[in-house]
Amino acid sequence: MDSLTLKPAAAGEITPENKCSFCTGSICCTYITEELATPKAKSDFDHLLWQVSHDHISIYKDEDGWFLLVEGKCTHLQADGACGIYDTRPQVCRDYDNDWCEYDEPAEKGFDLYFRNYDELLAYCKRRFKRWGR
Ligand code: SF4
Ligand code: SF4
């Protein structure tokens, strides 16, 4: 993921109530994730290789499972970082908790596996399957 754009803030002055105002990149509104079925067979990974070959697509695994990560700014994100449909924003946005979010630590720190492109996933496939080649 892209690195955050943060306003400098003195230690101790950030609270969950004001934190988002310091996070000028609004990183949590610049991508979506979609849970994947746990890949097991070669054919599963072959499909993931196709997906990760595309621009703005990466794949990660964390304690909750495997996910497709699609980078792309939400069209409702305003230039000042506000949500343009705040009162009717989707439930997933309402549920997002900023107590510990990407302002505090990059999401990838919690990933067990992270594939940002075809080559990275292919290398994993070759390690995982002794006879990967077709
Ligand atoms: S929830 Fe976290 S990542 Fe999202 S805008 Fe607020 S501080 Fe930034
Ligand atoms: S709908 Fe609003 S809160 Fe949800 S991702 Fe878009 S800008 Fe962010």
XYZ file of C-alpha atoms and ligand atoms in Angstrom:
150
model
C 0.000 0.000 0.000
C 1.051 3.549 -0.419
C 2.571 5.175 2.583
C 0.440 7.462 4.651
C 0.457 11.184 4.361
C 0.445 12.428 7.905
C 0.387 15.827 9.467
C 2.952 16.097 12.207
C 1.370 15.839 15.617
C 2.908 16.297 19.008
C 2.964 13.201 21.179
C -0.053 12.851 23.382
C -2.420 15.086 21.497
C -4.002 12.391 19.321
C -7.266 10.803 20.391
C -9.724 8.572 18.474
C -11.936 11.654 18.186
C -9.337 13.846 16.450
C -7.037 11.252 14.879
C -8.621 11.296 11.402
C -8.049 15.040 11.125
C -4.287 14.374 11.267
C -4.455 11.614 8.652
C -4.445 13.680 5.469
C -4.073 10.590 3.271
C -7.333 9.056 4.599
C -5.715 5.731 3.821
C -8.698 3.645 4.928
C -10.751 5.189 2.077
C -8.190 4.387 -0.630
C -8.640 0.642 -1.088
C -11.039 -2.226 -0.660
C -10.468 -5.789 0.468
C -12.449 -8.910 -0.343
C -12.051 -12.197 1.493
C -10.885 -15.115 -0.623
C -11.531 -18.819 -0.200
C -8.368 -20.316 1.282
C -6.283 -21.399 -1.716
C -5.082 -24.991 -1.538
C -4.719 -26.571 -4.957
C -2.398 -25.500 -7.746
C -5.440 -24.396 -9.696
C -6.374 -22.033 -6.839
C -2.962 -20.386 -6.964
C -3.041 -20.291 -10.742
C -6.206 -18.196 -10.429
C -4.570 -15.893 -7.858
C -1.615 -15.448 -10.205
C -4.015 -14.153 -12.833
C -5.606 -11.745 -10.372
C -2.352 -10.385 -8.947
C -1.043 -9.760 -12.460
C -3.343 -6.759 -12.733
C -2.590 -3.187 -11.752
C -3.579 -2.144 -8.224
C -4.205 -5.733 -7.101
C -2.349 -7.491 -4.325
C -3.080 -10.499 -2.147
C -2.377 -11.018 1.509
C -3.011 -13.489 4.284
C -3.434 -12.497 7.892
C -4.962 -14.060 10.983
C -8.423 -13.728 9.406
C -7.548 -15.532 6.176
C -6.712 -14.681 2.570
C -7.753 -11.382 1.007
C -7.710 -9.603 -2.295
C -6.614 -5.997 -1.868
C -7.675 -3.519 -4.544
C -6.107 -0.087 -4.337
C -8.326 2.743 -5.488
C -9.600 5.876 -3.835
C -13.280 5.950 -2.935
C -15.115 8.349 -5.213
C -16.851 9.868 -2.180
C -13.600 10.955 -0.544
C -13.453 14.746 -0.640
C -10.324 16.813 -1.173
C -10.336 17.780 2.503
C -10.484 14.126 3.597
C -14.176 14.204 4.522
C -16.688 11.627 3.334
C -19.076 13.042 0.731
C -21.884 10.695 1.808
C -21.126 10.634 5.522
C -24.761 10.366 6.685
C -25.501 7.466 4.332
C -22.064 5.838 4.165
C -22.021 2.040 3.944
C -22.046 -0.067 7.098
C -18.479 -1.266 6.562
C -17.330 2.365 6.825
C -19.398 2.862 9.999
C -17.908 -0.269 11.532
C -14.299 0.747 10.856
C -12.601 1.381 14.169
C -9.858 3.995 14.315
C -8.657 3.019 17.796
C -5.734 1.222 16.114
C -5.647 1.829 12.386
C -3.235 2.552 9.566
C -2.415 5.906 11.072
C -0.732 3.974 13.879
C 0.884 1.192 11.871
C 0.940 0.055 8.235
C -1.578 -2.748 7.648
C 1.114 -4.937 6.112
C 2.754 -5.288 9.522
C -0.098 -7.645 10.388
C 0.192 -9.712 7.220
C 1.615 -13.246 7.399
C 1.958 -13.313 3.622
C 1.865 -10.410 1.165
C 2.086 -10.694 -2.630
C 2.280 -7.406 -4.473
C 2.813 -8.805 -7.947
C 2.992 -11.928 -10.104
C 6.672 -12.617 -9.410
C 6.244 -12.596 -5.637
C 3.333 -15.022 -5.754
C 5.019 -17.233 -8.332
C 8.080 -17.559 -6.081
C 5.781 -18.641 -3.238
C 4.042 -21.182 -5.469
C 7.393 -22.679 -6.435
C 8.332 -23.018 -2.759
C 4.962 -24.449 -1.778
C 4.596 -26.970 -4.621
C 7.658 -29.060 -5.360
C 6.431 -29.633 -8.909
C 4.898 -26.295 -9.790
C 5.893 -26.173 -13.458
C 3.397 -27.292 -16.021
S -9.533 5.709 10.505
Fe -7.289 5.774 10.600
S -6.582 5.467 8.476
Fe -8.763 6.052 8.405
S -8.763 8.303 8.129
Fe -8.901 7.866 10.349
S -6.798 7.910 11.091
Fe -6.714 7.682 8.840
S -18.022 6.035 1.622
Fe -17.006 7.652 2.798
S -16.148 6.632 4.625
Fe -16.651 5.050 3.116
S -14.756 4.681 1.962
Fe -15.934 6.248 0.828
S -15.200 8.215 1.595
Fe -14.522 6.634 3.038
